[in-house]
Amino acid sequence: MKQMQIFPKVYLTLIMILSYIPIMITVLYSFNESRISSVWTGFSLKWYTELFYNRDIREALFNSILVSGVSCILSALIGTLGAVGMRGYHSRFHEVLSYISSLPIMIPEIILGMVFLAVFSLLRLPFGFLTLIIGHCTFCVPYIFLTVRARLIGIDQSLEDAARDLGAKPLRVLRDIILPEIFPAVISGMLLAFAMSFDDVIISILVTGPTVTTLPVLIYTKLKTGVTPEINALASIMLIVTCIIIGITAIVDKRKQQYISQE
């Protein structure tokens, strides 16, 4: 019986080791003074300094933040309005439409990217910021749509009915009743969508142009010539930013659950 109790702990330990040791090694070698990642010659911060003065990386970082930010905002508008609109739509095709709305996050990225490449080429759209934003919005919308839709299910319908009985118009009900209730879910979905957009590689490679490079794409192209401490430093910074976003999302979700339980 005791052996059966030990097995889950051993399994969890192995999973943690396999998952986090490569990450820890990447962070550790970002402080390596040697340019050869496999040889440790001493502790140094020079790669973070060179990373700061690297023009290509600064431009790629700015492009990634811009594309992710715009995509996140547009996805929030589309996903929130879609979730609210679907809530008042009752039909036998309701569930089918919900599944269709979440398809972009279930379709493999390589297929989705190839589809975008074919469509944008057919429409003769110039590959760059526009195609990147359209592509990122497509797979970011479902994250916000599903998050907001889940929160809408928990809203007490009697609040809206009471507002309408008191003479509130639909827009007033949306502004004063629905939006305050779903606001934490919208923020949580936006943070998740921003993280997914910022880290995307496959779709970005297929829909970007020669003059626009995002940070993940730049890292991917640099890895072809070998891993350097500069790339390790960049990966470490991205890891920290991702952890911060995930932490903020967890805090928002926790406060949302506390708010719901207090109701």
PDB file of C-alpha atoms in Angstrom:
ATOM      1  CA  MET A   1       0.000   0.000   0.000  1.00  0.00           C
ATOM      2  CA  LYS A   2       2.854   2.365   0.849  1.00  0.00           C
ATOM      3  CA  GLN A   3       4.491   1.621  -2.508  1.00  0.00           C
ATOM      4  CA  MET A   4       1.325   2.731  -4.268  1.00  0.00           C
ATOM      5  CA  GLN A   5       1.421   6.002  -2.311  1.00  0.00           C
ATOM      6  CA  ILE A   6       5.063   6.625  -3.239  1.00  0.00           C
ATOM      7  CA  PHE A   7       4.483   6.143  -6.983  1.00  0.00           C
ATOM      8  CA  PRO A   8       2.548   9.439  -7.535  1.00  0.00           C
ATOM      9  CA  LYS A   9       5.287  11.374  -5.716  1.00  0.00           C
ATOM     10  CA  VAL A  10       8.040   9.756  -7.797  1.00  0.00           C
ATOM     11  CA  TYR A  11       6.076  10.411 -10.989  1.00  0.00           C
ATOM     12  CA  LEU A  12       5.490  14.066 -10.072  1.00  0.00           C
ATOM     13  CA  THR A  13       9.181  14.496  -9.196  1.00  0.00           C
ATOM     14  CA  LEU A  14      10.297  13.086 -12.560  1.00  0.00           C
ATOM     15  CA  ILE A  15       7.866  15.354 -14.421  1.00  0.00           C
ATOM     16  CA  MET A  16       9.132  18.396 -12.525  1.00  0.00           C
ATOM     17  CA  ILE A  17      12.759  17.470 -13.251  1.00  0.00           C
ATOM     18  CA  LEU A  18      12.195  16.891 -16.959  1.00  0.00           C
ATOM     19  CA  SER A  19      10.168  20.099 -17.267  1.00  0.00           C
ATOM     20  CA  TYR A  20      12.187  22.600 -15.262  1.00  0.00           C
ATOM     21  CA  ILE A  21      15.826  21.509 -15.384  1.00  0.00           C
ATOM     22  CA  PRO A  22      16.220  22.617 -19.074  1.00  0.00           C
ATOM     23  CA  ILE A  23      14.693  25.967 -18.145  1.00  0.00           C
ATOM     24  CA  MET A  24      17.034  26.355 -15.178  1.00  0.00           C
ATOM     25  CA  ILE A  25      20.045  25.474 -17.360  1.00  0.00           C
ATOM     26  CA  THR A  26      18.995  28.083 -19.930  1.00  0.00           C
ATOM     27  CA  VAL A  27      18.744  30.768 -17.240  1.00  0.00           C
ATOM     28  CA  LEU A  28      22.040  29.681 -15.670  1.00  0.00           C
ATOM     29  CA  TYR A  29      24.000  29.832 -18.935  1.00  0.00           C
ATOM     30  CA  SER A  30      22.611  33.269 -19.706  1.00  0.00           C
ATOM     31  CA  PHE A  31      25.103  34.444 -17.064  1.00  0.00           C
ATOM     32  CA  ASN A  32      27.988  32.527 -18.655  1.00  0.00           C
ATOM     33  CA  GLU A  33      30.942  34.714 -19.595  1.00  0.00           C
ATOM     34  CA  SER A  34      31.936  32.436 -22.474  1.00  0.00           C
ATOM     35  CA  ARG A  35      30.232  32.698 -25.852  1.00  0.00           C
ATOM     36  CA  ILE A  36      30.175  28.900 -26.051  1.00  0.00           C
ATOM     37  CA  SER A  37      27.122  27.862 -24.076  1.00  0.00           C
ATOM     38  CA  SER A  38      28.441  24.411 -23.226  1.00  0.00           C
ATOM     39  CA  VAL A  39      31.595  25.765 -21.508  1.00  0.00           C
ATOM     40  CA  TRP A  40      31.261  27.641 -18.217  1.00  0.00           C
ATOM     41  CA  THR A  41      34.044  30.184 -17.700  1.00  0.00           C
ATOM     42  CA  GLY A  42      32.546  32.465 -15.076  1.00  0.00           C
ATOM     43  CA  PHE A  43      29.632  34.653 -14.025  1.00  0.00           C
ATOM     44  CA  SER A  44      28.885  37.716 -16.181  1.00  0.00           C
ATOM     45  CA  LEU A  45      26.043  40.093 -17.061  1.00  0.00           C
ATOM     46  CA  LYS A  46      27.563  41.215 -20.343  1.00  0.00           C
ATOM     47  CA  TRP A  47      25.097  39.249 -22.477  1.00  0.00           C
ATOM     48  CA  TYR A  48      22.200  41.151 -20.939  1.00  0.00           C
ATOM     49  CA  THR A  49      24.076  44.375 -21.699  1.00  0.00           C
ATOM     50  CA  GLU A  50      24.707  43.356 -25.312  1.00  0.00           C
ATOM     51  CA  LEU A  51      21.081  42.298 -25.572  1.00  0.00           C
ATOM     52  CA  PHE A  52      20.001  45.797 -24.545  1.00  0.00           C
ATOM     53  CA  TYR A  53      22.160  47.440 -27.231  1.00  0.00           C
ATOM     54  CA  ASN A  54      21.196  44.995 -29.997  1.00  0.00           C
ATOM     55  CA  ARG A  55      19.124  46.993 -32.497  1.00  0.00           C
ATOM     56  CA  ASP A  56      17.571  43.974 -34.211  1.00  0.00           C
ATOM     57  CA  ILE A  57      16.321  42.569 -30.921  1.00  0.00           C
ATOM     58  CA  ARG A  58      14.920  45.952 -29.814  1.00  0.00           C
ATOM     59  CA  GLU A  59      13.000  46.319 -33.081  1.00  0.00           C
ATOM     60  CA  ALA A  60      11.726  42.725 -32.891  1.00  0.00           C
ATOM     61  CA  LEU A  61      10.627  43.276 -29.293  1.00  0.00           C
ATOM     62  CA  PHE A  62       8.787  46.450 -30.248  1.00  0.00           C
ATOM     63  CA  ASN A  63       7.083  44.625 -33.141  1.00  0.00           C
ATOM     64  CA  SER A  64       6.020  41.769 -30.870  1.00  0.00           C
ATOM     65  CA  ILE A  65       4.581  44.129 -28.250  1.00  0.00           C
ATOM     66  CA  LEU A  66       2.776  46.150 -30.908  1.00  0.00           C
ATOM     67  CA  VAL A  67       1.294  43.128 -32.697  1.00  0.00           C
ATOM     68  CA  SER A  68       0.334  41.394 -29.435  1.00  0.00           C
ATOM     69  CA  GLY A  69      -1.163  44.560 -27.948  1.00  0.00           C
ATOM     70  CA  VAL A  70      -3.278  45.448 -30.983  1.00  0.00           C
ATOM     71  CA  SER A  71      -4.343  41.825 -31.484  1.00  0.00           C
ATOM     72  CA  CYS A  72      -5.237  41.543 -27.806  1.00  0.00           C
ATOM     73  CA  ILE A  73      -7.414  44.681 -27.845  1.00  0.00           C
ATOM     74  CA  LEU A  74      -9.209  43.741 -31.073  1.00  0.00           C
ATOM     75  CA  SER A  75      -9.704  40.175 -29.828  1.00  0.00           C
ATOM     76  CA  ALA A  76     -11.163  41.495 -26.576  1.00  0.00           C
ATOM     77  CA  LEU A  77     -13.733  43.557 -28.476  1.00  0.00           C
ATOM     78  CA  ILE A  78     -14.669  40.739 -30.850  1.00  0.00           C
ATOM     79  CA  GLY A  79     -14.610  37.973 -28.246  1.00  0.00           C
ATOM     80  CA  THR A  80     -16.567  39.913 -25.623  1.00  0.00           C
ATOM     81  CA  LEU A  81     -19.249  41.091 -28.058  1.00  0.00           C
ATOM     82  CA  GLY A  82     -19.474  37.578 -29.489  1.00  0.00           C
ATOM     83  CA  ALA A  83     -19.909  35.976 -26.066  1.00  0.00           C
ATOM     84  CA  VAL A  84     -22.538  38.538 -25.009  1.00  0.00           C
ATOM     85  CA  GLY A  85     -24.359  38.203 -28.332  1.00  0.00           C
ATOM     86  CA  MET A  86     -24.315  34.381 -28.164  1.00  0.00           C
ATOM     87  CA  ARG A  87     -25.807  34.538 -24.674  1.00  0.00           C
ATOM     88  CA  GLY A  88     -28.994  36.050 -25.987  1.00  0.00           C
ATOM     89  CA  TYR A  89     -29.113  33.768 -29.025  1.00  0.00           C
ATOM     90  CA  HIS A  90     -31.150  30.598 -28.587  1.00  0.00           C
ATOM     91  CA  SER A  91     -31.236  28.108 -31.421  1.00  0.00           C
ATOM     92  CA  ARG A  92     -30.541  24.465 -32.107  1.00  0.00           C
ATOM     93  CA  PHE A  93     -27.310  25.620 -33.767  1.00  0.00           C
ATOM     94  CA  HIS A  94     -26.178  27.475 -30.642  1.00  0.00           C
ATOM     95  CA  GLU A  95     -23.699  24.813 -29.501  1.00  0.00           C
ATOM     96  CA  VAL A  96     -22.471  24.278 -33.052  1.00  0.00           C
ATOM     97  CA  LEU A  97     -21.638  27.971 -33.338  1.00  0.00           C
ATOM     98  CA  SER A  98     -19.852  27.836 -29.984  1.00  0.00           C
ATOM     99  CA  TYR A  99     -17.675  24.952 -31.155  1.00  0.00           C
ATOM    100  CA  ILE A 100     -16.928  26.744 -34.433  1.00  0.00           C
ATOM    101  CA  SER A 101     -15.864  29.828 -32.463  1.00  0.00           C
ATOM    102  CA  SER A 102     -13.253  27.784 -30.586  1.00  0.00           C
ATOM    103  CA  LEU A 103     -11.868  25.951 -33.646  1.00  0.00           C
ATOM    104  CA  PRO A 104      -8.827  28.243 -34.171  1.00  0.00           C
ATOM    105  CA  ILE A 105      -7.247  27.064 -30.902  1.00  0.00           C
ATOM    106  CA  MET A 106      -7.864  23.393 -31.760  1.00  0.00           C
ATOM    107  CA  ILE A 107      -6.544  23.478 -35.339  1.00  0.00           C
ATOM    108  CA  PRO A 108      -2.760  22.815 -35.552  1.00  0.00           C
ATOM    109  CA  GLU A 109      -0.876  26.068 -35.997  1.00  0.00           C
ATOM    110  CA  ILE A 110       0.975  24.874 -39.094  1.00  0.00           C
ATOM    111  CA  ILE A 111      -2.345  24.236 -40.862  1.00  0.00           C
ATOM    112  CA  LEU A 112      -3.792  27.543 -39.689  1.00  0.00           C
ATOM    113  CA  GLY A 113      -0.676  29.373 -40.840  1.00  0.00           C
ATOM    114  CA  MET A 114      -0.762  27.729 -44.279  1.00  0.00           C
ATOM    115  CA  VAL A 115      -4.413  28.692 -44.644  1.00  0.00           C
ATOM    116  CA  PHE A 116      -3.601  32.295 -43.796  1.00  0.00           C
ATOM    117  CA  LEU A 117      -0.697  32.255 -46.237  1.00  0.00           C
ATOM    118  CA  ALA A 118      -2.947  31.032 -49.044  1.00  0.00           C
ATOM    119  CA  VAL A 119      -5.784  33.465 -48.256  1.00  0.00           C
ATOM    120  CA  PHE A 120      -3.534  36.514 -47.886  1.00  0.00           C
ATOM    121  CA  SER A 121      -1.743  35.634 -51.113  1.00  0.00           C
ATOM    122  CA  LEU A 122      -5.078  35.241 -52.888  1.00  0.00           C
ATOM    123  CA  LEU A 123      -6.256  38.618 -51.584  1.00  0.00           C
ATOM    124  CA  ARG A 124      -2.845  40.127 -52.443  1.00  0.00           C
ATOM    125  CA  LEU A 125      -2.463  41.623 -48.981  1.00  0.00           C
ATOM    126  CA  PRO A 126       1.029  42.929 -48.240  1.00  0.00           C
ATOM    127  CA  PHE A 127       2.651  40.679 -45.660  1.00  0.00           C
ATOM    128  CA  GLY A 128       3.555  42.635 -42.563  1.00  0.00           C
ATOM    129  CA  PHE A 129       1.792  44.145 -39.576  1.00  0.00           C
ATOM    130  CA  LEU A 130      -1.686  43.814 -41.105  1.00  0.00           C
ATOM    131  CA  THR A 131      -1.405  40.098 -41.851  1.00  0.00           C
ATOM    132  CA  LEU A 132       0.255  39.456 -38.483  1.00  0.00           C
ATOM    133  CA  ILE A 133      -2.538  41.200 -36.595  1.00  0.00           C
ATOM    134  CA  ILE A 134      -5.263  39.376 -38.561  1.00  0.00           C
ATOM    135  CA  GLY A 135      -3.571  36.021 -37.981  1.00  0.00           C
ATOM    136  CA  HIS A 136      -2.997  36.624 -34.270  1.00  0.00           C
ATOM    137  CA  CYS A 137      -6.540  37.907 -33.736  1.00  0.00           C
ATOM    138  CA  THR A 138      -7.930  34.704 -35.222  1.00  0.00           C
ATOM    139  CA  PHE A 139      -6.411  32.455 -32.570  1.00  0.00           C
ATOM    140  CA  CYS A 140      -6.651  35.033 -29.735  1.00  0.00           C
ATOM    141  CA  VAL A 141     -10.412  35.621 -30.001  1.00  0.00           C
ATOM    142  CA  PRO A 142     -11.388  32.106 -28.774  1.00  0.00           C
ATOM    143  CA  TYR A 143      -9.423  32.544 -25.523  1.00  0.00           C
ATOM    144  CA  ILE A 144     -11.383  35.671 -24.631  1.00  0.00           C
ATOM    145  CA  PHE A 145     -14.658  34.304 -26.025  1.00  0.00           C
ATOM    146  CA  LEU A 146     -14.496  31.114 -23.922  1.00  0.00           C
ATOM    147  CA  THR A 147     -13.390  32.958 -20.769  1.00  0.00           C
ATOM    148  CA  VAL A 148     -16.151  35.567 -21.009  1.00  0.00           C
ATOM    149  CA  ARG A 149     -18.749  32.963 -22.006  1.00  0.00           C
ATOM    150  CA  ALA A 150     -17.941  30.916 -18.902  1.00  0.00           C
ATOM    151  CA  ARG A 151     -18.410  34.013 -16.719  1.00  0.00           C
ATOM    152  CA  LEU A 152     -21.691  34.946 -18.389  1.00  0.00           C
ATOM    153  CA  ILE A 153     -23.125  31.567 -17.455  1.00  0.00           C
ATOM    154  CA  GLY A 154     -22.641  32.426 -13.785  1.00  0.00           C
ATOM    155  CA  ILE A 155     -24.423  35.800 -13.939  1.00  0.00           C
ATOM    156  CA  ASP A 156     -27.793  35.838 -12.229  1.00  0.00           C
ATOM    157  CA  GLN A 157     -30.428  36.490 -14.901  1.00  0.00           C
ATOM    158  CA  SER A 158     -32.670  38.170 -12.310  1.00  0.00           C
ATOM    159  CA  LEU A 159     -30.291  41.171 -12.230  1.00  0.00           C
ATOM    160  CA  GLU A 160     -30.929  41.906 -15.893  1.00  0.00           C
ATOM    161  CA  ASP A 161     -34.661  41.264 -15.527  1.00  0.00           C
ATOM    162  CA  ALA A 162     -34.853  43.663 -12.610  1.00  0.00           C
ATOM    163  CA  ALA A 163     -32.982  46.347 -14.567  1.00  0.00           C
ATOM    164  CA  ARG A 164     -35.340  45.968 -17.526  1.00  0.00           C
ATOM    165  CA  ASP A 165     -38.374  46.131 -15.216  1.00  0.00           C
ATOM    166  CA  LEU A 166     -37.042  49.428 -13.901  1.00  0.00           C
ATOM    167  CA  GLY A 167     -36.928  50.808 -17.434  1.00  0.00           C
ATOM    168  CA  ALA A 168     -33.286  50.259 -18.361  1.00  0.00           C
ATOM    169  CA  LYS A 169     -32.636  49.899 -22.081  1.00  0.00           C
ATOM    170  CA  PRO A 170     -30.454  47.075 -23.456  1.00  0.00           C
ATOM    171  CA  LEU A 171     -27.369  49.285 -23.741  1.00  0.00           C
ATOM    172  CA  ARG A 172     -27.832  50.473 -20.163  1.00  0.00           C
ATOM    173  CA  VAL A 173     -28.148  46.874 -18.969  1.00  0.00           C
ATOM    174  CA  LEU A 174     -24.968  45.988 -20.878  1.00  0.00           C
ATOM    175  CA  ARG A 175     -23.053  48.924 -19.417  1.00  0.00           C
ATOM    176  CA  ASP A 176     -24.237  48.799 -15.795  1.00  0.00           C
ATOM    177  CA  ILE A 177     -24.944  45.087 -15.246  1.00  0.00           C
ATOM    178  CA  ILE A 178     -23.151  42.819 -17.693  1.00  0.00           C
ATOM    179  CA  LEU A 179     -19.837  44.625 -18.309  1.00  0.00           C
ATOM    180  CA  PRO A 180     -18.935  45.056 -14.591  1.00  0.00           C
ATOM    181  CA  GLU A 181     -19.676  41.368 -14.040  1.00  0.00           C
ATOM    182  CA  ILE A 182     -17.544  40.098 -16.917  1.00  0.00           C
ATOM    183  CA  PHE A 183     -14.707  42.637 -16.601  1.00  0.00           C
ATOM    184  CA  PRO A 184     -12.380  40.314 -14.602  1.00  0.00           C
ATOM    185  CA  ALA A 185     -12.958  37.561 -17.187  1.00  0.00           C
ATOM    186  CA  VAL A 186     -12.159  39.970 -20.028  1.00  0.00           C
ATOM    187  CA  ILE A 187      -8.884  41.014 -18.355  1.00  0.00           C
ATOM    188  CA  SER A 188      -7.963  37.391 -17.677  1.00  0.00           C
ATOM    189  CA  GLY A 189      -8.672  36.426 -21.291  1.00  0.00           C
ATOM    190  CA  MET A 190      -6.713  39.408 -22.610  1.00  0.00           C
ATOM    191  CA  LEU A 191      -3.633  38.510 -20.563  1.00  0.00           C
ATOM    192  CA  LEU A 192      -3.776  34.922 -21.777  1.00  0.00           C
ATOM    193  CA  ALA A 193      -4.290  36.053 -25.377  1.00  0.00           C
ATOM    194  CA  PHE A 194      -1.364  38.498 -25.107  1.00  0.00           C
ATOM    195  CA  ALA A 195       0.931  35.737 -23.835  1.00  0.00           C
ATOM    196  CA  MET A 196      -0.114  33.361 -26.625  1.00  0.00           C
ATOM    197  CA  SER A 197       0.319  36.055 -29.280  1.00  0.00           C
ATOM    198  CA  PHE A 198       3.677  37.216 -27.940  1.00  0.00           C
ATOM    199  CA  ASP A 199       5.065  33.649 -27.941  1.00  0.00           C
ATOM    200  CA  ASP A 200       3.732  32.589 -31.360  1.00  0.00           C
ATOM    201  CA  VAL A 201       6.285  31.382 -33.889  1.00  0.00           C
ATOM    202  CA  ILE A 202       4.689  29.145 -36.533  1.00  0.00           C
ATOM    203  CA  ILE A 203       1.870  31.429 -37.698  1.00  0.00           C
ATOM    204  CA  SER A 204       4.092  34.513 -37.441  1.00  0.00           C
ATOM    205  CA  ILE A 205       6.738  32.974 -39.717  1.00  0.00           C
ATOM    206  CA  LEU A 206       4.149  32.171 -42.393  1.00  0.00           C
ATOM    207  CA  VAL A 207       2.278  35.500 -42.398  1.00  0.00           C
ATOM    208  CA  THR A 208       4.996  38.058 -41.705  1.00  0.00           C
ATOM    209  CA  GLY A 209       6.870  40.040 -44.330  1.00  0.00           C
ATOM    210  CA  PRO A 210      10.574  40.662 -44.952  1.00  0.00           C
ATOM    211  CA  THR A 211      10.485  44.029 -43.199  1.00  0.00           C
ATOM    212  CA  VAL A 212       8.684  42.925 -40.017  1.00  0.00           C
ATOM    213  CA  THR A 213      10.180  40.420 -37.583  1.00  0.00           C
ATOM    214  CA  THR A 214       8.740  39.464 -34.206  1.00  0.00           C
ATOM    215  CA  LEU A 215      10.889  38.448 -31.273  1.00  0.00           C
ATOM    216  CA  PRO A 216      10.054  34.695 -31.307  1.00  0.00           C
ATOM    217  CA  VAL A 217      10.759  34.549 -35.046  1.00  0.00           C
ATOM    218  CA  LEU A 218      14.093  36.302 -34.516  1.00  0.00           C
ATOM    219  CA  ILE A 219      15.036  33.809 -31.808  1.00  0.00           C
ATOM    220  CA  TYR A 220      14.091  30.918 -34.074  1.00  0.00           C
ATOM    221  CA  THR A 221      16.248  32.198 -36.916  1.00  0.00           C
ATOM    222  CA  LYS A 222      19.207  32.838 -34.602  1.00  0.00           C
ATOM    223  CA  LEU A 223      18.983  29.310 -33.187  1.00  0.00           C
ATOM    224  CA  LYS A 224      19.875  27.933 -36.632  1.00  0.00           C
ATOM    225  CA  THR A 225      23.419  29.198 -36.151  1.00  0.00           C
ATOM    226  CA  GLY A 226      23.680  27.799 -32.617  1.00  0.00           C
ATOM    227  CA  VAL A 227      22.598  28.767 -29.135  1.00  0.00           C
ATOM    228  CA  THR A 228      24.570  31.679 -27.680  1.00  0.00           C
ATOM    229  CA  PRO A 229      24.413  33.182 -24.165  1.00  0.00           C
ATOM    230  CA  GLU A 230      22.723  36.197 -25.748  1.00  0.00           C
ATOM    231  CA  ILE A 231      19.824  33.982 -26.837  1.00  0.00           C
ATOM    232  CA  ASN A 232      19.774  32.412 -23.384  1.00  0.00           C
ATOM    233  CA  ALA A 233      19.533  35.884 -21.852  1.00  0.00           C
ATOM    234  CA  LEU A 234      16.689  36.798 -24.183  1.00  0.00           C
ATOM    235  CA  ALA A 235      14.881  33.531 -23.403  1.00  0.00           C
ATOM    236  CA  SER A 236      15.303  34.205 -19.679  1.00  0.00           C
ATOM    237  CA  ILE A 237      13.750  37.654 -19.983  1.00  0.00           C
ATOM    238  CA  MET A 238      10.846  36.264 -21.998  1.00  0.00           C
ATOM    239  CA  LEU A 239      10.396  33.562 -19.359  1.00  0.00           C
ATOM    240  CA  ILE A 240      10.218  36.165 -16.605  1.00  0.00           C
ATOM    241  CA  VAL A 241       7.694  38.264 -18.553  1.00  0.00           C
ATOM    242  CA  THR A 242       5.561  35.184 -19.257  1.00  0.00           C
ATOM    243  CA  CYS A 243       5.626  34.202 -15.575  1.00  0.00           C
ATOM    244  CA  ILE A 244       4.552  37.718 -14.596  1.00  0.00           C
ATOM    245  CA  ILE A 245       1.630  37.592 -17.031  1.00  0.00           C
ATOM    246  CA  ILE A 246       0.606  34.146 -15.773  1.00  0.00           C
ATOM    247  CA  GLY A 247       0.872  35.381 -12.173  1.00  0.00           C
ATOM    248  CA  ILE A 248      -1.331  38.402 -12.904  1.00  0.00           C
ATOM    249  CA  THR A 249      -3.834  36.127 -14.647  1.00  0.00           C
ATOM    250  CA  ALA A 250      -3.901  33.804 -11.622  1.00  0.00           C
ATOM    251  CA  ILE A 251      -4.471  36.765  -9.264  1.00  0.00           C
ATOM    252  CA  VAL A 252      -7.297  38.098 -11.447  1.00  0.00           C
ATOM    253  CA  ASP A 253      -8.893  34.645 -11.604  1.00  0.00           C
ATOM    254  CA  LYS A 254      -8.612  34.243  -7.836  1.00  0.00           C
ATOM    255  CA  ARG A 255     -10.225  37.608  -7.175  1.00  0.00           C
ATOM    256  CA  LYS A 256     -12.909  36.777  -9.722  1.00  0.00           C
ATOM    257  CA  GLN A 257     -13.720  33.544  -7.891  1.00  0.00           C
ATOM    258  CA  GLN A 258     -13.806  35.397  -4.557  1.00  0.00           C
ATOM    259  CA  TYR A 259     -16.139  37.989  -6.049  1.00  0.00           C
ATOM    260  CA  ILE A 260     -18.427  35.276  -7.416  1.00  0.00           C
ATOM    261  CA  SER A 261     -18.488  33.416  -4.078  1.00  0.00           C
ATOM    262  CA  GLN A 262     -19.397  36.611  -2.229  1.00  0.00           C
ATOM    263  CA  GLU A 263     -22.423  37.052  -4.451  1.00  0.00           C
TER     264      GLU A 263
END
